[in-house]
Coordinates of C-alpha atoms and ligand atoms in Angstrom, one line a residue:
M517 CA 38.5 23.5 -32.6
R518 CA 39.2 20.5 -30.1
I519 CA 38.5 22.0 -26.4
G520 CA 38.7 20.5 -23.3
I521 CA 36.8 21.5 -20.2
V522 CA 37.3 20.8 -16.8
C523 CA 34.5 21.9 -14.1
Y524 CA 33.1 20.4 -11.3
P525 CA 30.0 17.8 -12.1
T526 CA 27.6 18.9 -9.7
F527 CA 24.6 21.1 -9.5
G528 CA 26.7 24.1 -8.8
G529 CA 26.6 26.9 -11.2
S530 CA 30.3 26.7 -12.8
G531 CA 29.3 23.2 -13.6
V532 CA 26.5 24.1 -15.1
V533 CA 27.5 26.5 -17.0
A534 CA 30.5 24.4 -18.4
T535 CA 28.4 21.6 -19.2
E536 CA 25.9 23.7 -21.2
L537 CA 28.5 25.5 -22.8
G538 CA 30.5 21.9 -23.7
M539 CA 27.3 20.5 -25.2
A540 CA 26.7 24.2 -27.0
L541 CA 30.2 23.7 -28.4
A542 CA 29.6 19.9 -29.8
N543 CA 26.2 21.2 -31.6
K544 CA 28.2 23.7 -33.4
G545 CA 30.6 21.4 -34.6
H546 CA 33.2 21.5 -32.2
E547 CA 35.4 18.5 -30.3
V548 CA 34.9 18.7 -26.9
H549 CA 36.4 16.8 -24.1
F550 CA 35.0 17.0 -20.5
I551 CA 37.9 16.2 -17.6
T552 CA 36.0 15.3 -14.5
Y553 CA 35.8 13.0 -11.5
N554 CA 31.7 12.3 -12.8
Q555 CA 30.2 12.6 -15.7
P556 CA 28.5 16.2 -15.3
V557 CA 25.0 15.9 -13.7
R558 CA 23.3 18.0 -16.8
L559 CA 25.4 15.9 -19.5
D560 CA 22.4 14.4 -21.1
F561 CA 23.9 13.4 -24.3
F562 CA 26.7 11.7 -25.8
S563 CA 28.2 12.0 -29.6
H564 CA 31.1 11.3 -31.8
R565 CA 31.9 15.3 -30.7
L566 CA 31.0 15.1 -27.2
H567 CA 33.3 12.6 -24.7
F568 CA 33.7 12.3 -21.3
H569 CA 37.2 11.4 -19.4
E570 CA 36.8 10.4 -15.9
V571 CA 39.3 11.5 -13.3
V572 CA 39.9 8.5 -10.9
L573 CA 41.6 8.4 -7.6
E574 CA 43.8 6.3 -6.5
E575 CA 42.9 5.6 -2.5
Y576 CA 46.4 5.3 -0.8
P577 CA 46.1 4.5 3.4
L578 CA 48.9 7.4 3.8
F579 CA 47.0 9.9 2.4
Q580 CA 44.6 11.7 4.8
Y581 CA 43.5 13.7 1.3
Q582 CA 43.6 11.9 -2.2
P583 CA 45.9 14.9 -4.5
Y584 CA 43.2 15.4 -6.7
E585 CA 45.2 18.0 -9.1
L586 CA 47.8 15.8 -9.6
A587 CA 45.2 12.9 -10.5
L588 CA 43.5 15.8 -13.3
S589 CA 46.7 17.5 -14.2
S590 CA 47.7 13.4 -15.4
K591 CA 44.4 13.3 -17.1
M592 CA 44.8 16.8 -19.2
V593 CA 48.4 15.7 -20.5
E594 CA 46.8 12.6 -21.3
V595 CA 43.7 13.6 -23.0
V596 CA 45.4 17.0 -24.3
E597 CA 48.1 14.8 -26.1
K598 CA 45.8 11.4 -27.5
Y599 CA 43.2 14.1 -29.0
N600 CA 45.3 17.1 -30.1
L601 CA 43.1 19.1 -27.9
E602 CA 44.1 23.0 -28.5
V603 CA 42.3 24.7 -25.8
L604 CA 41.7 23.6 -21.9
H605 CA 38.6 25.7 -20.5
V606 CA 38.7 25.5 -16.9
H607 CA 35.8 26.5 -15.0
Y608 CA 36.3 27.2 -11.3
A609 CA 40.2 28.6 -10.0
I610 CA 40.1 26.2 -7.7
P611 CA 42.3 23.7 -8.1
H612 CA 41.4 23.4 -11.9
A613 CA 43.5 26.4 -13.1
Y614 CA 46.2 25.3 -10.6
A615 CA 46.1 21.6 -12.1
A616 CA 45.7 23.6 -16.0
Y617 CA 49.0 25.0 -15.4
M618 CA 50.8 22.4 -14.3
A619 CA 49.5 19.9 -17.1
K620 CA 50.5 23.0 -19.8
K621 CA 54.1 22.6 -18.1
M622 CA 54.2 18.6 -18.8
L623 CA 52.9 19.3 -21.8
E624 CA 55.5 22.1 -23.2
D625 CA 58.4 19.4 -22.1
K626 CA 56.4 17.1 -24.7
G627 CA 56.7 20.0 -27.1
I628 CA 53.1 20.3 -27.1
N629 CA 51.4 23.9 -26.5
V630 CA 48.2 23.8 -25.3
K631 CA 46.6 27.4 -23.7
V632 CA 44.5 27.4 -21.0
V633 CA 41.2 29.7 -20.8
T634 CA 40.2 29.7 -17.1
T635 CA 36.8 31.1 -15.9
L636 CA 36.0 32.4 -12.6
H637 CA 32.5 31.6 -11.2
G638 CA 32.4 33.4 -7.9
T639 CA 33.0 31.2 -4.9
D640 CA 36.6 30.5 -6.3
I641 CA 36.9 34.5 -5.5
T642 CA 35.2 35.5 -3.1
L643 CA 35.0 32.9 -0.4
V644 CA 37.2 30.1 -1.2
G645 CA 40.0 31.6 -3.3
S646 CA 40.6 34.8 -1.5
H647 CA 41.1 32.5 2.1
P648 CA 45.1 32.9 3.2
T649 CA 45.2 29.1 2.8
Y650 CA 44.6 29.1 -1.1
K651 CA 45.3 32.7 -2.2
T652 CA 48.9 32.4 -3.6
A653 CA 48.2 29.8 -5.5
V654 CA 44.6 30.8 -7.2
E655 CA 46.5 34.5 -8.0
F656 CA 49.5 32.6 -9.5
S657 CA 47.4 30.3 -11.7
I658 CA 45.1 33.3 -12.9
N659 CA 48.0 35.2 -13.7
K660 CA 49.5 32.1 -15.9
S661 CA 46.2 31.1 -17.5
D662 CA 46.4 32.2 -21.6
E663 CA 42.5 33.9 -20.9
V664 CA 40.7 34.8 -18.3
T665 CA 37.2 35.4 -17.8
T666 CA 34.5 36.3 -14.8
V667 CA 30.7 35.7 -15.2
S668 CA 30.3 39.4 -14.1
N669 CA 31.5 43.0 -13.8
S670 CA 31.4 42.4 -10.4
L671 CA 33.3 39.4 -10.2
K672 CA 36.0 41.6 -12.2
E673 CA 36.0 44.0 -9.3
D674 CA 36.2 41.3 -6.8
T675 CA 38.7 39.9 -8.9
L676 CA 40.7 43.0 -9.0
R677 CA 40.2 43.7 -5.5
L678 CA 41.4 40.8 -3.6
F679 CA 44.1 39.6 -5.7
N680 CA 47.0 41.2 -7.8
I681 CA 45.8 40.7 -11.0
E682 CA 48.0 41.0 -14.3
K683 CA 46.3 39.6 -16.6
D684 CA 43.3 41.2 -19.2
I685 CA 40.0 39.6 -17.0
K686 CA 37.4 39.7 -20.1
V687 CA 33.6 39.9 -18.7
V688 CA 31.9 36.8 -20.2
Y689 CA 27.8 36.3 -18.8
N690 CA 26.3 33.4 -17.9
F691 CA 23.9 32.1 -20.5
I692 CA 20.7 30.4 -21.0
D693 CA 19.1 28.5 -23.9
G694 CA 16.0 30.5 -23.8
E695 CA 14.2 27.9 -25.9
K696 CA 14.6 24.4 -23.6
Y697 CA 12.5 26.8 -21.4
A698 CA 9.9 28.0 -24.1
K699 CA 9.5 24.3 -24.6
A700 CA 8.7 23.1 -21.1
H701 CA 6.3 26.1 -20.8
Q702 CA 4.1 24.6 -23.1
T703 CA 4.5 21.3 -23.2
E704 CA 5.4 20.0 -19.5
C705 CA 3.5 21.8 -17.0
K706 CA 1.3 20.9 -15.0
R707 CA 0.8 23.6 -12.4
I708 CA -2.4 22.1 -11.0
A709 CA -0.2 19.0 -9.3
L710 CA 1.5 21.3 -7.1
A711 CA -1.2 24.3 -6.3
K712 CA -4.6 25.3 -6.6
P713 CA -5.6 27.7 -9.4
E714 CA -6.4 30.5 -7.0
E715 CA -2.9 30.0 -5.2
K716 CA 0.8 31.8 -5.8
I717 CA 3.9 29.4 -6.3
L718 CA 7.6 30.6 -5.5
T719 CA 10.4 28.7 -6.1
H720 CA 13.7 28.7 -4.5
V721 CA 17.0 26.8 -6.5
S722 CA 20.3 26.5 -5.2
N723 CA 22.8 24.6 -3.2
F724 CA 21.2 25.1 0.1
R725 CA 24.7 26.4 1.4
P726 CA 25.3 28.9 4.6
V727 CA 25.7 31.8 1.8
K728 CA 22.2 30.8 -0.3
R729 CA 20.5 32.4 3.2
T730 CA 17.8 29.5 3.0
N731 CA 16.4 30.4 6.4
D732 CA 16.1 33.9 4.6
V733 CA 13.7 32.3 2.0
I734 CA 11.4 30.4 4.2
R735 CA 11.1 33.4 6.6
I736 CA 10.3 35.5 3.7
F737 CA 7.8 33.3 2.6
N738 CA 5.5 33.2 5.9
K739 CA 5.3 36.3 5.4
V740 CA 4.1 36.5 2.0
Q741 CA 1.7 33.6 2.4
K742 CA -0.2 35.3 5.3
E743 CA -1.2 37.8 2.4
I744 CA -1.2 36.0 -0.4
P745 CA -2.9 31.8 -0.7
S746 CA 0.5 30.4 -2.3
K747 CA 3.0 27.6 -2.3
L748 CA 7.0 27.5 -1.8
L749 CA 9.1 24.9 -4.2
M750 CA 12.4 24.5 -2.3
V751 CA 14.3 22.9 -5.1
G752 CA 18.1 21.2 -4.9
D753 CA 19.9 19.9 -1.6
G754 CA 22.9 20.8 1.0
P755 CA 24.3 21.5 4.4
E756 CA 21.6 23.9 5.2
R757 CA 18.4 21.6 4.2
L758 CA 17.6 20.7 7.7
N759 CA 17.8 24.1 9.1
A760 CA 15.2 25.2 6.3
E761 CA 12.8 21.8 7.2
N762 CA 13.1 22.9 11.0
L763 CA 12.0 26.6 10.4
V764 CA 9.1 25.4 8.4
K765 CA 8.0 23.1 11.1
E766 CA 8.3 26.0 13.8
F767 CA 6.5 28.1 11.2
G768 CA 3.5 25.5 11.0
L769 CA 4.0 25.5 7.2
E770 CA 4.7 21.7 6.3
D771 CA 1.6 21.9 4.1
R772 CA 2.9 25.2 2.1
V773 CA 6.3 24.1 1.6
L774 CA 7.8 21.2 -0.7
F775 CA 11.2 20.1 -0.7
L776 CA 11.9 18.6 -4.3
G777 CA 15.6 17.6 -3.4
N778 CA 18.0 18.1 -6.4
S779 CA 16.7 18.1 -10.1
N780 CA 18.4 18.1 -13.9
E781 CA 15.4 19.2 -15.0
V782 CA 15.2 22.3 -13.0
E783 CA 12.8 23.9 -16.1
K784 CA 10.2 21.7 -15.8
I785 CA 9.7 23.0 -11.8
L786 CA 10.3 26.7 -13.0
C787 CA 7.6 26.7 -15.4
Y788 CA 5.1 26.7 -12.5
S789 CA 6.7 29.3 -10.6
D790 CA 6.1 33.2 -10.4
V791 CA 8.2 34.3 -8.4
F792 CA 11.8 33.0 -7.4
L793 CA 13.2 34.0 -4.1
L794 CA 17.3 34.8 -3.9
P795 CA 18.3 36.3 -0.7
S796 CA 21.7 35.6 -1.1
E797 CA 24.6 37.0 1.0
T798 CA 26.7 37.0 -2.1
E799 CA 25.8 35.7 -6.1
S800 CA 28.9 36.9 -8.4
F801 CA 25.9 36.4 -11.3
G802 CA 23.1 34.3 -9.9
L803 CA 22.2 31.8 -12.9
A804 CA 19.8 30.1 -10.8
A805 CA 17.7 33.8 -11.0
L806 CA 18.3 33.8 -15.0
E807 CA 16.6 30.4 -14.8
A808 CA 14.0 31.4 -13.6
M809 CA 13.2 34.6 -15.6
A810 CA 14.2 32.3 -18.8
A811 CA 10.8 30.4 -17.6
S812 CA 8.9 34.2 -16.9
T813 CA 9.2 34.5 -13.6
A814 CA 10.1 37.7 -11.3
V815 CA 12.8 37.3 -9.1
I816 CA 13.6 38.9 -5.9
S817 CA 16.8 39.1 -4.3
T818 CA 19.5 41.1 -2.8
N819 CA 21.7 43.4 -4.2
R820 CA 24.5 41.9 -3.9
G821 CA 27.5 40.6 -6.0
G822 CA 26.3 40.2 -9.9
L823 CA 22.6 40.5 -8.9
P824 CA 21.7 43.7 -10.3
E825 CA 23.4 42.4 -13.4
V826 CA 21.0 40.3 -14.4
N827 CA 18.0 41.6 -11.7
I828 CA 16.4 44.8 -12.6
H829 CA 15.0 46.5 -10.0
G830 CA 11.3 47.3 -11.0
K831 CA 11.2 45.6 -14.0
T832 CA 12.1 42.3 -13.9
G833 CA 11.4 42.2 -9.7
Y834 CA 13.1 43.8 -6.9
L835 CA 16.4 44.0 -5.2
S836 CA 17.1 44.4 -1.4
E837 CA 19.6 44.8 1.2
F838 CA 21.2 41.6 2.5
G839 CA 18.8 40.5 5.6
D840 CA 15.8 42.9 4.6
V841 CA 13.6 39.9 4.9
D842 CA 10.8 42.6 5.6
D843 CA 11.4 44.1 2.4
M844 CA 11.9 41.4 -0.1
A845 CA 8.7 40.2 1.2
K846 CA 6.7 43.5 0.4
N847 CA 7.8 43.2 -2.8
A848 CA 7.3 39.7 -3.4
I849 CA 3.5 40.5 -1.9
A850 CA 3.4 43.8 -4.4
I851 CA 4.1 41.7 -7.4
L852 CA 1.6 38.5 -6.3
K853 CA -1.4 40.8 -5.2
D854 CA -1.8 42.0 -8.6
E855 CA -2.4 39.7 -11.7
A856 CA -1.4 42.7 -14.4
V857 CA 1.9 43.5 -12.1
L858 CA 2.3 40.1 -12.1
E859 CA 1.9 39.2 -15.6
R860 CA 4.1 42.7 -16.5
F861 CA 6.9 41.5 -14.6
K862 CA 6.8 37.4 -15.8
K863 CA 6.9 38.9 -19.5
N864 CA 9.7 41.6 -18.5
A865 CA 11.7 38.6 -17.2
K866 CA 11.5 36.8 -20.1
E867 CA 12.2 39.6 -22.6
H868 CA 15.3 40.7 -20.6
I869 CA 17.0 37.1 -20.9
K870 CA 17.3 37.8 -24.8
L871 CA 20.7 39.7 -23.3
F872 CA 21.8 36.6 -22.0
S873 CA 21.2 34.1 -25.0
L874 CA 23.3 31.3 -25.7
Q875 CA 23.4 32.7 -29.5
N876 CA 24.8 35.8 -27.8
I877 CA 27.6 34.3 -25.6
L878 CA 28.4 31.3 -27.2
P879 CA 30.2 33.4 -30.4
V880 CA 32.5 35.0 -27.8
Y881 CA 33.5 32.0 -25.8
E882 CA 34.5 31.3 -29.6
E883 CA 36.4 34.0 -30.6
I884 CA 38.0 33.7 -26.7
Y885 CA 39.7 30.3 -27.6
K886 CA 40.6 31.4 -31.6
S887 CA 42.1 34.6 -30.2
C888 CA 44.4 32.4 -28.1
S889 CA 44.7 29.8 -29.8
V890 CA 46.1 31.7 -33.2
T891 CA 49.4 33.1 -30.4
V892 CA 51.2 29.7 -31.0
Ligands
LIG1064 O1 26.1 29.3 -6.1 C1 26.9 28.5 -5.8 O2 27.4 28.1 -5.1 C2 27.6 27.3 -6.5 C3 28.9 28.3 -7.5 C4 29.8 27.8 -8.4 O3 30.9 27.9 -8.8 O4 29.3 26.3 -8.9 O5 28.2 29.3 -8.0 C5 28.5 30.7 -9.1 O6 28.8 30.5 -10.1 C6 27.7 30.2 -10.6 C7 27.9 30.4 -12.1 O7 28.8 30.9 -12.6 C8 27.2 32.1 -10.2 O8 25.7 31.8 -11.1 C9 27.3 32.2 -9.0 O9 26.2 33.1 -8.6 C10 28.0 31.7 -7.7 N1 27.6 32.3 -6.6 C11 28.4 32.7 -6.2 O10 29.0 33.3 -6.1 C12 27.6 32.5 -4.6

């Protein structure tokens, strides 16, 4: 099939899922066209089946805000027309689903029919999308999509609770290419570069937004390192990074916590990790946790949103109430202090990700594309 993928090209989970999906579809023989304002960060190869079309914004002094939706929908029309695309798969409702609807209507005027699949990722529903500023347009564009998917049952429930949705919503979990992580484990893991053999390694990966509670990560680690010789790797960047760095200084943990910045090769960092910390206020799925599990890492997280669908309490890690730093530290210590327990959790985590394998999820998206395009 000929598929257009619209996403944020950054380190956020929705962009990562969209990019991995596009690359996997191209590998399977589909023609894929990414349409966004920058080359997606995880897009690591091009082929005759994988294309990138940049949405260029024209600066004009009159505009306090550049009208990205206009540029995006115009680009979608151009690419659909030129490459005869059958489906536009937009990731993250704002503003992608809205721009896709406009593109579809403009194309209809030219006698061209393209189907729109919208995947909701989390904050486009739970934090930003349901805000009165955006709600009307988000609800409209979800209802006007040909197919709507969410990345967890929890996000589907949130969407139905927060919006007046007339469309059927299909749940398609985020997925992972387990082989990439297995390879990193075998060939590229030089743990000794970061920690002494007797030290355990804890990791956090995020965009350091307030919802990720990066200060709770530091507080949990502060408690853990008092009982377990350990290091903490903080991967990513964002508005809360400075606060987290200040808290590290306050606790006197500068030699135990490493801030590594953004990385598009998280598998090479996660392969060092024993425990992954994700104390988020909300998380529609928690792709970062799934990536950690693929690298055989136990997960300590909150029980919010879709996290219980990914992290199984007492098996792949532990779930705690949001903000309960003591409980999360206690659980991390329980896993880390006993080598046999740690090995069991690591093995369970690696086993559990099979449910979310690329091989399982890719055909589900292909089926969705096919089913909506046959109604042409
Ligand atoms: O985690 C973020 O803040 C980024 C955000 C995004 O849309 O890029 O992530 C959301 O989508 C991911 C991929 O589906 C999910 O794994 C994350 O749980 C979700 N984030 C939140 O719900 C906070």
